[in-house]
Amino acid sequence: MIHTRRFGEWFELTLPHDWEGFSVDYILRDLWKAPKKQIHFMRMEKHIKINGNPLIDWNHSLKAGDRLQLKLFREEDFGVQPAYREVEVLYEDDHMIVFNKPANMDTHPNTPDQTNTLANAAAFLLQAQGEHRKIKHVHRLDRDTTGAVLFAKHPLAGAILDSMLEERLIKRTYLALVHGRMKAKKGTIREPIGRDRHHATRRRVSPKGQPAITHFELIETYPKQNLSLIKCQLDTGRTHQIRVHLSHLGHPLAGDLLYGGKPIFDHQALHAEKLEIPHPFTKEKITCIANSARHHPWTLYR
């Protein structure tokens, strides 16, 4: 694990032995995948030091034990209006926060005046803690999908976590209750997903759509109710991906009226149960388990 600490607005990372010879430019551009605009800003504002001294040569080879210091915790506008909502926090540190999102809540505002979203609740929490920084969701859940959602607390953490998500280093596991008795014990759905031309919000399997991969595993079947409980993992994050793929298989989510489910619940039976994240700076593995029983009567089937 990489040793780090915070002092005021500054973050300090002690260079590990396997980073010997790396330059600051290499760490930011290639290791952390920071955007060019962000790197330029840090360079111009002199937000980087080495062992307490302002950085002069961005291509200088660093030594193991050198202290890389970055000004990451400066105050800035939240980006959304802080508004109180009762939401469970699963994990939090200086760089990121994970919530257990309830049903009937958007991940972020769709209009400037919307204040009943998870992002508004996240901003309120930071404000209450005296942290004035722009918070950014790393991934989203549908309004009626519950469970673990990851937010970054500053731009560099956001850039690193975005890259990790794209490279499939962040693992997301979902529980889904579907109609029908699923016969396959496990499998992978590789079907591209695109917009449905006949419906504003619906997606569908389409040869011209974006690549989408969903892995599933049967947990249990309920013959009397003609339902199956399955676990899903995503390699991609398309809008409505699990809902579209399972409906395409002939097993729509219970309660998901948009994709052929029956109204036995007041929303689709889908819950983001687990989020596994390599920490963006320490590389420590963070595992968050979202308790589904808080939100779902359907989890009594489990």
Coordinates of N, CA and C in Angstrom, one line a residue, residues 20-126:
E20 N 10.2 4.3 -8.6 CA 11.6 4.8 -8.7 C 11.8 5.2 -10.2
G21 N 12.3 6.4 -10.4 CA 12.6 6.9 -11.8 C 11.4 7.5 -12.5
F22 N 10.2 7.4 -11.9 CA 9.1 8.1 -12.6 C 9.2 9.6 -12.5
S23 N 8.7 10.3 -13.4 CA 8.6 11.8 -13.4 C 7.2 12.2 -13.0
V24 N 7.0 13.4 -12.5 CA 5.7 13.9 -12.2 C 4.8 13.9 -13.4
D25 N 5.4 14.3 -14.6 CA 4.6 14.3 -15.8 C 4.1 12.9 -16.2
Y26 N 5.0 11.9 -16.0 CA 4.6 10.5 -16.3 C 3.5 10.1 -15.3
I27 N 3.6 10.4 -14.0 CA 2.6 10.0 -13.0 C 1.2 10.6 -13.3
L28 N 1.2 11.9 -13.7 CA -0.1 12.5 -14.0 C -0.7 12.1 -15.3
R29 N 0.1 12.0 -16.3 CA -0.4 11.7 -17.7 C -0.7 10.2 -17.9
D30 N 0.3 9.4 -17.5 CA 0.2 8.0 -17.9 C -0.3 7.1 -16.8
L31 N 0.1 7.4 -15.5 CA -0.3 6.6 -14.4 C -1.7 6.9 -14.0
W32 N -2.0 8.2 -13.8 CA -3.3 8.7 -13.3 C -4.3 9.1 -14.4
K33 N -3.8 9.2 -15.6 CA -4.6 9.6 -16.7 C -5.4 10.9 -16.5
A34 N -4.7 11.9 -15.9 CA -5.3 13.2 -15.7 C -5.5 13.9 -17.0
P35 N -6.5 14.7 -17.2 CA -6.8 15.4 -18.4 C -5.7 16.5 -18.6
K36 N -5.4 16.8 -19.9 CA -4.4 17.9 -20.2 C -4.8 19.2 -19.5
K37 N -6.0 19.6 -19.6 CA -6.5 20.8 -19.0 C -6.2 20.9 -17.5
Q38 N -6.4 19.8 -16.8 CA -6.2 19.7 -15.4 C -4.7 19.8 -15.1
I39 N -3.9 19.1 -15.8 CA -2.4 19.2 -15.6 C -1.9 20.6 -15.9
H40 N -2.4 21.2 -16.9 CA -2.0 22.6 -17.3 C -2.4 23.5 -16.1
F41 N -3.6 23.4 -15.5 CA -4.0 24.2 -14.4 C -3.1 24.0 -13.2
M42 N -2.7 22.8 -12.9 CA -1.9 22.5 -11.7 C -0.5 23.1 -12.0
R43 N 0.0 23.0 -13.2 CA 1.3 23.6 -13.6 C 1.3 25.1 -13.4
M44 N 0.3 25.8 -14.0 CA 0.2 27.2 -14.0 C 0.0 27.8 -12.6
E45 N -0.8 27.1 -11.8 CA -1.1 27.6 -10.4 C 0.0 27.1 -9.4
K46 N 1.0 26.4 -9.9 CA 2.1 25.8 -9.0 C 1.5 25.0 -7.8
H47 N 0.6 24.1 -8.2 CA -0.1 23.2 -7.2 C 0.7 21.9 -6.9
I48 N 1.9 21.8 -7.3 CA 2.7 20.6 -7.1 C 4.1 21.0 -6.5
K49 N 4.4 20.2 -5.5 CA 5.8 20.3 -4.9 C 6.4 19.0 -4.7
I50 N 7.7 19.0 -4.6 CA 8.5 17.8 -4.3 C 9.3 18.0 -3.1
N51 N 9.1 17.3 -2.0 CA 9.8 17.4 -0.8 C 9.7 18.8 -0.2
G52 N 8.5 19.5 -0.5 CA 8.3 20.8 0.1 C 8.8 21.9 -0.8
N53 N 9.4 21.6 -2.0 CA 9.9 22.6 -2.9 C 9.0 22.7 -4.2
P54 N 8.8 23.9 -4.7 CA 8.0 24.0 -5.9 C 8.6 23.2 -7.0
L55 N 7.8 22.5 -7.8 CA 8.3 21.7 -8.9 C 8.8 22.6 -10.0
I56 N 10.0 22.3 -10.5 CA 10.6 23.1 -11.6 C 10.6 22.2 -12.9
D57 N 11.3 21.0 -12.7 CA 11.4 20.1 -13.9 C 10.4 19.0 -13.8
W58 N 9.4 19.1 -14.7 CA 8.3 18.1 -14.7 C 8.8 16.7 -15.1
N59 N 9.9 16.6 -15.8 CA 10.5 15.4 -16.3 C 11.6 14.8 -15.5
H60 N 11.9 15.4 -14.3 CA 13.0 15.0 -13.5 C 12.6 13.6 -12.9
S61 N 13.5 12.7 -12.9 CA 13.3 11.3 -12.3 C 13.3 11.4 -10.8
L62 N 12.2 10.9 -10.2 CA 12.0 10.9 -8.8 C 12.6 9.7 -8.1
K63 N 12.9 9.8 -6.8 CA 13.5 8.6 -6.1 C 12.4 8.1 -5.1
A64 N 12.5 6.8 -4.8 CA 11.7 6.2 -3.8 C 11.9 6.9 -2.5
G65 N 10.7 7.3 -1.9 CA 10.8 8.0 -0.6 C 10.6 9.5 -0.8
D66 N 10.7 10.0 -2.0 CA 10.4 11.4 -2.3 C 8.9 11.7 -2.0
R67 N 8.7 12.9 -1.5 CA 7.3 13.3 -1.1 C 6.7 14.1 -2.2
L68 N 5.7 13.5 -2.9 CA 5.0 14.3 -4.0 C 3.8 15.0 -3.3
Q69 N 3.8 16.3 -3.4 CA 2.7 17.1 -2.7 C 1.9 17.8 -3.8
L70 N 0.6 17.7 -3.6 CA -0.4 18.3 -4.6 C -1.5 19.0 -3.8
K71 N -1.8 20.2 -4.4 CA -2.9 21.0 -3.7 C -4.2 20.5 -4.3
L72 N -4.9 19.6 -3.6 CA -6.1 19.0 -4.1 C -7.4 19.5 -3.4
F73 N -7.2 20.1 -2.3 CA -8.4 20.3 -1.4 C -8.8 21.8 -1.3
R74 N -8.6 22.5 -2.4 CA -9.0 23.9 -2.4 C -10.5 24.1 -2.5
E75 N -11.1 25.2 -1.9 CA -12.5 25.4 -1.9 C -13.0 25.7 -3.3
E76 N -14.2 25.2 -3.7 CA -14.8 25.6 -4.9 C -16.3 25.3 -4.8
D77 N -17.0 25.8 -5.8 CA -18.5 25.7 -5.7 C -18.9 24.2 -5.9
F78 N -19.9 23.8 -5.2 CA -20.4 22.4 -5.2 C -20.8 21.9 -6.6
G79 N -21.3 22.8 -7.4 CA -21.7 22.4 -8.8 C -23.2 22.1 -8.8
V80 N -23.8 21.8 -7.6 CA -25.2 21.6 -7.4 C -25.6 22.2 -6.1
Q81 N -26.9 22.5 -5.9 CA -27.4 23.1 -4.7 C -27.5 22.1 -3.6
P82 N -26.8 22.3 -2.5 CA -26.9 21.3 -1.3 C -28.3 21.3 -0.8
A83 N -28.8 20.0 -0.6 CA -30.1 19.8 0.0 C -30.1 18.6 0.8
Y84 N -30.7 18.6 2.0 CA -30.7 17.5 2.9 C -31.6 16.4 2.4
R85 N -31.0 15.2 2.4 CA -31.8 13.9 2.1 C -31.1 12.9 3.0
E86 N -31.9 12.0 3.6 CA -31.3 11.0 4.4 C -30.8 9.8 3.5
V87 N -29.5 9.7 3.5 CA -28.8 8.7 2.6 C -27.7 8.1 3.4
E88 N -27.6 6.7 3.3 CA -26.6 6.0 4.0 C -25.2 6.1 3.3
V89 N -24.2 6.4 4.1 CA -22.8 6.5 3.6 C -22.1 5.1 3.8
L90 N -21.6 4.5 2.8 CA -21.0 3.2 2.9 C -19.5 3.3 3.1
Y91 N -18.9 4.4 2.5 CA -17.4 4.6 2.7 C -17.2 6.1 2.4
E92 N -16.2 6.7 3.1 CA -15.8 8.0 2.8 C -14.3 8.3 3.3
D93 N -13.6 9.0 2.4 CA -12.3 9.5 2.8 C -12.1 10.9 2.2
D94 N -10.9 11.4 2.1 CA -10.6 12.7 1.5 C -10.9 12.8 0.0
H95 N -10.9 11.6 -0.6 CA -10.9 11.6 -2.1 C -12.2 11.1 -2.7
M96 N -13.0 10.3 -2.0 CA -14.2 9.7 -2.6 C -15.2 9.4 -1.5
I97 N -16.4 9.2 -1.9 CA -17.5 8.8 -1.0 C -18.5 7.9 -1.8
V98 N -19.0 6.9 -1.1 CA -19.9 5.9 -1.6 C -21.2 5.9 -0.8
F99 N -22.3 6.1 -1.5 CA -23.6 6.1 -0.9 C -24.4 4.8 -1.2
N100 N -25.4 4.5 -0.4 CA -26.4 3.5 -0.7 C -27.7 4.2 -1.1
K101 N -27.8 4.4 -2.4 CA -28.9 5.2 -3.0 C -30.3 4.5 -2.8
P102 N -31.3 5.2 -2.3 CA -32.6 4.6 -2.2 C -33.3 4.7 -3.6
A103 N -34.5 4.1 -3.6 CA -35.3 4.2 -4.8 C -35.9 5.6 -4.9
N104 N -36.5 5.9 -6.1 CA -37.2 7.1 -6.3 C -36.2 8.3 -6.1
M105 N -35.0 8.2 -6.5 CA -34.0 9.3 -6.4 C -33.1 9.3 -7.6
D106 N -33.0 10.4 -8.3 CA -32.0 10.5 -9.4 C -30.6 10.6 -8.8
T107 N -29.6 10.1 -9.6 CA -28.2 10.2 -9.2 C -27.8 11.7 -9.2
H108 N -28.2 12.5 -10.2 CA -27.8 13.9 -10.3 C -28.9 14.7 -10.9
P109 N -29.0 16.0 -10.8 CA -30.1 16.8 -11.3 C -30.1 16.7 -12.8
N110 N -31.3 16.7 -13.4 CA -31.6 16.8 -14.8 C -31.9 18.2 -15.2
T111 N -32.3 19.0 -14.3 CA -32.5 20.5 -14.5 C -31.8 21.3 -13.4
P112 N -31.5 22.5 -13.7 CA -30.7 23.3 -12.7 C -31.4 23.5 -11.4
D113 N -32.8 23.4 -11.4 CA -33.5 23.7 -10.2 C -33.9 22.4 -9.4
Q114 N -33.5 21.2 -9.9 CA -33.8 20.0 -9.2 C -32.9 19.8 -8.0
T115 N -33.5 19.5 -6.8 CA -32.7 19.5 -5.6 C -32.8 18.1 -4.8
N116 N -33.6 17.2 -5.4 CA -33.9 16.0 -4.6 C -33.1 14.8 -5.1
T117 N -31.9 15.0 -5.5 CA -31.0 14.0 -6.1 C -29.9 13.6 -5.1
L118 N -29.3 12.5 -5.4 CA -28.1 12.0 -4.6 C -27.0 13.0 -4.6
A119 N -26.8 13.7 -5.7 CA -25.7 14.7 -5.8 C -26.0 15.9 -4.9
N120 N -27.3 16.3 -4.8 CA -27.6 17.4 -3.8 C -27.4 16.9 -2.4
A121 N -27.7 15.7 -2.1 CA -27.5 15.1 -0.7 C -26.0 15.1 -0.4
A122 N -25.2 14.7 -1.4 CA -23.8 14.6 -1.3 C -23.2 16.0 -1.0
A123 N -23.7 17.0 -1.7 CA -23.2 18.3 -1.5 C -23.5 18.8 -0.1
F124 N -24.7 18.5 0.3 CA -25.2 18.9 1.7 C -24.3 18.3 2.8
L125 N -24.0 17.0 2.6 CA -23.1 16.3 3.5 C -21.7 17.0 3.6
L126 N -21.2 17.3 2.5 CA -19.8 17.9 2.4 C -19.9 19.3 3.1

